[in-house]
PDB file of C-alpha atoms in Angstrom:
ATOM      1  CA  MET F   7      70.153 -14.604 218.330  1.00  0.00           C
ATOM      2  CA  THR F   8      70.935 -13.447 214.825  1.00  0.00           C
ATOM      3  CA  ILE F   9      69.056 -14.043 211.610  1.00  0.00           C
ATOM      4  CA  GLU F  10      70.676 -13.142 208.303  1.00  0.00           C
ATOM      5  CA  ARG F  11      68.656 -13.342 205.107  1.00  0.00           C
ATOM      6  CA  SER F  12      70.273 -13.068 201.687  1.00  0.00           C
ATOM      7  CA  ASN F  13      69.905 -13.623 197.971  1.00  0.00           C
ATOM      8  CA  PRO F  14      73.323 -14.738 196.680  1.00  0.00           C
ATOM      9  CA  GLU F  15      74.529 -13.608 193.274  1.00  0.00           C
ATOM     10  CA  GLY F  16      73.716 -16.053 190.510  1.00  0.00           C
ATOM     11  CA  LEU F  17      70.236 -16.920 191.856  1.00  0.00           C
ATOM     12  CA  HIS F  18      66.988 -15.583 190.408  1.00  0.00           C
ATOM     13  CA  ALA F  19      65.186 -12.599 191.894  1.00  0.00           C
ATOM     14  CA  THR F  20      62.414 -13.527 194.328  1.00  0.00           C
ATOM     15  CA  PRO F  21      58.941 -12.053 194.910  1.00  0.00           C
ATOM     16  CA  GLY F  22      59.814 -10.980 198.462  1.00  0.00           C
ATOM     17  CA  TYR F  23      61.402 -14.001 200.147  1.00  0.00           C
ATOM     18  CA  HIS F  24      65.117 -14.780 200.509  1.00  0.00           C
ATOM     19  CA  HIS F  25      66.944 -17.796 199.105  1.00  0.00           C
ATOM     20  CA  VAL F  26      69.136 -18.198 202.187  1.00  0.00           C
ATOM     21  CA  THR F  27      68.411 -17.738 205.882  1.00  0.00           C
ATOM     22  CA  ARG F  28      71.346 -18.162 208.277  1.00  0.00           C
ATOM     23  CA  VAL F  29      70.523 -18.462 211.986  1.00  0.00           C
ATOM     24  CA  GLN F  30      72.463 -18.462 215.233  1.00  0.00           C
ATOM     25  CA  ALA F  31      69.950 -19.067 218.005  1.00  0.00           C
ATOM     26  CA  ASP F  32      69.572 -20.548 221.464  1.00  0.00           C
ATOM     27  CA  THR F  33      66.140 -22.017 220.770  1.00  0.00           C
ATOM     28  CA  MET F  34      64.456 -23.316 217.640  1.00  0.00           C
ATOM     29  CA  VAL F  35      60.651 -23.552 217.486  1.00  0.00           C
ATOM     30  CA  PHE F  36      58.983 -25.972 215.072  1.00  0.00           C
ATOM     31  CA  LEU F  37      55.240 -25.567 214.604  1.00  0.00           C
ATOM     32  CA  ALA F  38      53.157 -28.450 213.366  1.00  0.00           C
ATOM     33  CA  GLY F  39      51.650 -27.706 209.987  1.00  0.00           C
ATOM     34  CA  GLN F  40      48.970 -25.159 210.810  1.00  0.00           C
ATOM     35  CA  CYS F  41      45.614 -26.151 209.366  1.00  0.00           C
ATOM     36  CA  PRO F  42      42.512 -24.024 208.813  1.00  0.00           C
ATOM     37  CA  LEU F  43      40.750 -25.487 211.838  1.00  0.00           C
ATOM     38  CA  GLN F  44      38.857 -23.247 214.207  1.00  0.00           C
ATOM     39  CA  PRO F  45      39.262 -23.735 217.994  1.00  0.00           C
ATOM     40  CA  SER F  46      36.135 -25.912 217.822  1.00  0.00           C
ATOM     41  CA  GLY F  47      37.989 -28.296 215.504  1.00  0.00           C
ATOM     42  CA  GLU F  48      35.754 -27.448 212.562  1.00  0.00           C
ATOM     43  CA  LEU F  49      37.140 -26.414 209.175  1.00  0.00           C
ATOM     44  CA  ALA F  50      37.004 -22.635 208.705  1.00  0.00           C
ATOM     45  CA  PRO F  51      34.330 -21.459 206.265  1.00  0.00           C
ATOM     46  CA  GLY F  52      34.918 -19.136 203.339  1.00  0.00           C
ATOM     47  CA  GLY F  53      36.848 -21.268 200.890  1.00  0.00           C
ATOM     48  CA  LEU F  54      40.490 -20.545 200.189  1.00  0.00           C
ATOM     49  CA  GLU F  55      40.394 -17.007 201.631  1.00  0.00           C
ATOM     50  CA  GLY F  56      38.582 -17.997 204.826  1.00  0.00           C
ATOM     51  CA  GLN F  57      40.851 -20.982 205.368  1.00  0.00           C
ATOM     52  CA  THR F  58      43.976 -18.893 204.806  1.00  0.00           C
ATOM     53  CA  THR F  59      42.731 -16.341 207.350  1.00  0.00           C
ATOM     54  CA  GLN F  60      42.254 -19.133 209.897  1.00  0.00           C
ATOM     55  CA  VAL F  61      45.755 -20.503 209.218  1.00  0.00           C
ATOM     56  CA  ILE F  62      47.196 -16.998 209.770  1.00  0.00           C
ATOM     57  CA  ASP F  63      45.308 -16.683 213.060  1.00  0.00           C
ATOM     58  CA  ASN F  64      46.491 -20.126 214.174  1.00  0.00           C
ATOM     59  CA  ILE F  65      50.143 -19.390 213.361  1.00  0.00           C
ATOM     60  CA  LEU F  66      50.025 -16.062 215.177  1.00  0.00           C
ATOM     61  CA  ALA F  67      48.500 -17.769 218.244  1.00  0.00           C
ATOM     62  CA  ALA F  68      51.151 -20.508 218.228  1.00  0.00           C
ATOM     63  CA  LEU F  69      54.016 -18.025 217.817  1.00  0.00           C
ATOM     64  CA  THR F  70      52.640 -15.828 220.594  1.00  0.00           C
ATOM     65  CA  ALA F  71      52.358 -18.849 222.899  1.00  0.00           C
ATOM     66  CA  VAL F  72      56.130 -19.411 222.677  1.00  0.00           C
ATOM     67  CA  GLY F  73      57.076 -15.726 222.784  1.00  0.00           C
ATOM     68  CA  ALA F  74      57.931 -15.495 219.088  1.00  0.00           C
ATOM     69  CA  THR F  75      57.015 -12.954 216.425  1.00  0.00           C
ATOM     70  CA  PRO F  76      56.703 -13.272 212.635  1.00  0.00           C
ATOM     71  CA  ASP F  77      60.114 -11.571 212.333  1.00  0.00           C
ATOM     72  CA  GLN F  78      61.674 -14.592 214.070  1.00  0.00           C
ATOM     73  CA  VAL F  79      60.366 -17.090 211.517  1.00  0.00           C
ATOM     74  CA  VAL F  80      63.266 -18.590 209.575  1.00  0.00           C
ATOM     75  CA  ARG F  81      61.505 -21.104 207.294  1.00  0.00           C
ATOM     76  CA  THR F  82      58.006 -21.600 205.874  1.00  0.00           C
ATOM     77  CA  VAL F  83      56.452 -24.209 203.625  1.00  0.00           C
ATOM     78  CA  ILE F  84      53.014 -23.343 202.222  1.00  0.00           C
ATOM     79  CA  TYR F  85      50.783 -26.098 200.874  1.00  0.00           C
ATOM     80  CA  VAL F  86      47.754 -25.309 198.715  1.00  0.00           C
ATOM     81  CA  ALA F  87      45.455 -28.103 197.572  1.00  0.00           C
ATOM     82  CA  SER F  88      45.262 -26.933 193.972  1.00  0.00           C
ATOM     83  CA  SER F  89      47.027 -27.272 190.662  1.00  0.00           C
ATOM     84  CA  GLU F  90      45.916 -23.753 189.689  1.00  0.00           C
ATOM     85  CA  ARG F  91      48.722 -21.189 189.827  1.00  0.00           C
ATOM     86  CA  ASP F  92      46.136 -18.461 190.554  1.00  0.00           C
ATOM     87  CA  ASP F  93      45.137 -20.252 193.779  1.00  0.00           C
ATOM     88  CA  LEU F  94      48.766 -20.446 194.907  1.00  0.00           C
ATOM     89  CA  SER F  95      49.228 -16.768 194.068  1.00  0.00           C
ATOM     90  CA  THR F  96      46.060 -15.846 195.975  1.00  0.00           C
ATOM     91  CA  VAL F  97      47.322 -17.582 199.128  1.00  0.00           C
ATOM     92  CA  TRP F  98      50.813 -16.050 198.783  1.00  0.00           C
ATOM     93  CA  THR F  99      49.326 -12.568 198.378  1.00  0.00           C
ATOM     94  CA  GLN F 100      46.964 -12.977 201.346  1.00  0.00           C
ATOM     95  CA  LEU F 101      49.796 -14.213 203.585  1.00  0.00           C
ATOM     96  CA  ASN F 102      51.980 -11.284 202.544  1.00  0.00           C
ATOM     97  CA  GLU F 103      49.225  -8.747 203.215  1.00  0.00           C
ATOM     98  CA  SER F 104      48.548 -10.099 206.712  1.00  0.00           C
ATOM     99  CA  PRO F 105      50.122  -9.378 210.124  1.00  0.00           C
ATOM    100  CA  LEU F 106      52.136 -12.559 209.508  1.00  0.00           C
ATOM    101  CA  ALA F 107      53.844 -11.046 206.418  1.00  0.00           C
ATOM    102  CA  PRO F 108      57.368 -10.743 207.915  1.00  0.00           C
ATOM    103  CA  ALA F 109      57.438 -14.545 208.204  1.00  0.00           C
ATOM    104  CA  PHE F 110      57.436 -14.830 204.422  1.00  0.00           C
ATOM    105  CA  THR F 111      60.530 -12.698 203.824  1.00  0.00           C
ATOM    106  CA  THR F 112      62.604 -15.672 204.947  1.00  0.00           C
ATOM    107  CA  ALA F 113      63.377 -18.943 203.175  1.00  0.00           C
ATOM    108  CA  SER F 114      59.945 -20.011 201.882  1.00  0.00           C
ATOM    109  CA  THR F 115      58.503 -22.716 199.670  1.00  0.00           C
ATOM    110  CA  LEU F 116      55.042 -22.607 198.044  1.00  0.00           C
ATOM    111  CA  LEU F 117      53.602 -25.887 196.774  1.00  0.00           C
ATOM    112  CA  GLY F 118      50.451 -26.971 194.989  1.00  0.00           C
ATOM    113  CA  VAL F 119      49.484 -30.423 196.243  1.00  0.00           C
ATOM    114  CA  ALA F 120      46.799 -32.976 195.377  1.00  0.00           C
ATOM    115  CA  GLN F 121      45.335 -33.320 198.863  1.00  0.00           C
ATOM    116  CA  LEU F 122      45.766 -32.255 202.490  1.00  0.00           C
ATOM    117  CA  GLY F 123      44.878 -34.084 205.707  1.00  0.00           C
ATOM    118  CA  PHE F 124      41.309 -32.977 206.458  1.00  0.00           C
ATOM    119  CA  PRO F 125      38.338 -33.340 204.096  1.00  0.00           C
ATOM    120  CA  GLY F 126      37.848 -30.004 202.330  1.00  0.00           C
ATOM    121  CA  GLN F 127      41.158 -28.571 203.565  1.00  0.00           C
ATOM    122  CA  LEU F 128      42.708 -26.198 201.012  1.00  0.00           C
ATOM    123  CA  VAL F 129      45.766 -24.714 202.778  1.00  0.00           C
ATOM    124  CA  GLU F 130      48.378 -25.552 205.410  1.00  0.00           C
ATOM    125  CA  VAL F 131      51.556 -23.760 206.484  1.00  0.00           C
ATOM    126  CA  ASP F 132      54.622 -25.266 208.166  1.00  0.00           C
ATOM    127  CA  VAL F 133      56.652 -22.751 210.231  1.00  0.00           C
ATOM    128  CA  THR F 134      60.057 -22.776 211.937  1.00  0.00           C
ATOM    129  CA  ALA F 135      61.170 -19.896 214.175  1.00  0.00           C
ATOM    130  CA  ALA F 136      64.403 -19.060 215.997  1.00  0.00           C
ATOM    131  CA  LEU F 137      64.545 -17.433 219.433  1.00  0.00           C
TER     132      LEU F 137
END
């Protein structure tokens, strides 16, 4: 399996991710959007920070279950239920300061959205990995 990440000439500089991720792999792994739900099914406490921590934990558990690491993530989409740029920045920073950080050096999209699936949910992350 090979993963090549690049930022082609003519595209803007990025804050740590790459514009293009090229993959040759035997197996692709697609995680469902990981929500800030605890194993009990309850929404994680602690607002945006607490929910982001729970999402990180959930992604790491799902990747581990299939024998993948954050370095093998080839695409992420981050959803934050907010129109405030500071909230999006807070989530991006927390993700990039976590053990999951290598996952966000790949092709990534960060979106502010009006609403997510669970009442009170503030963040969700969609992840694709290559093995």
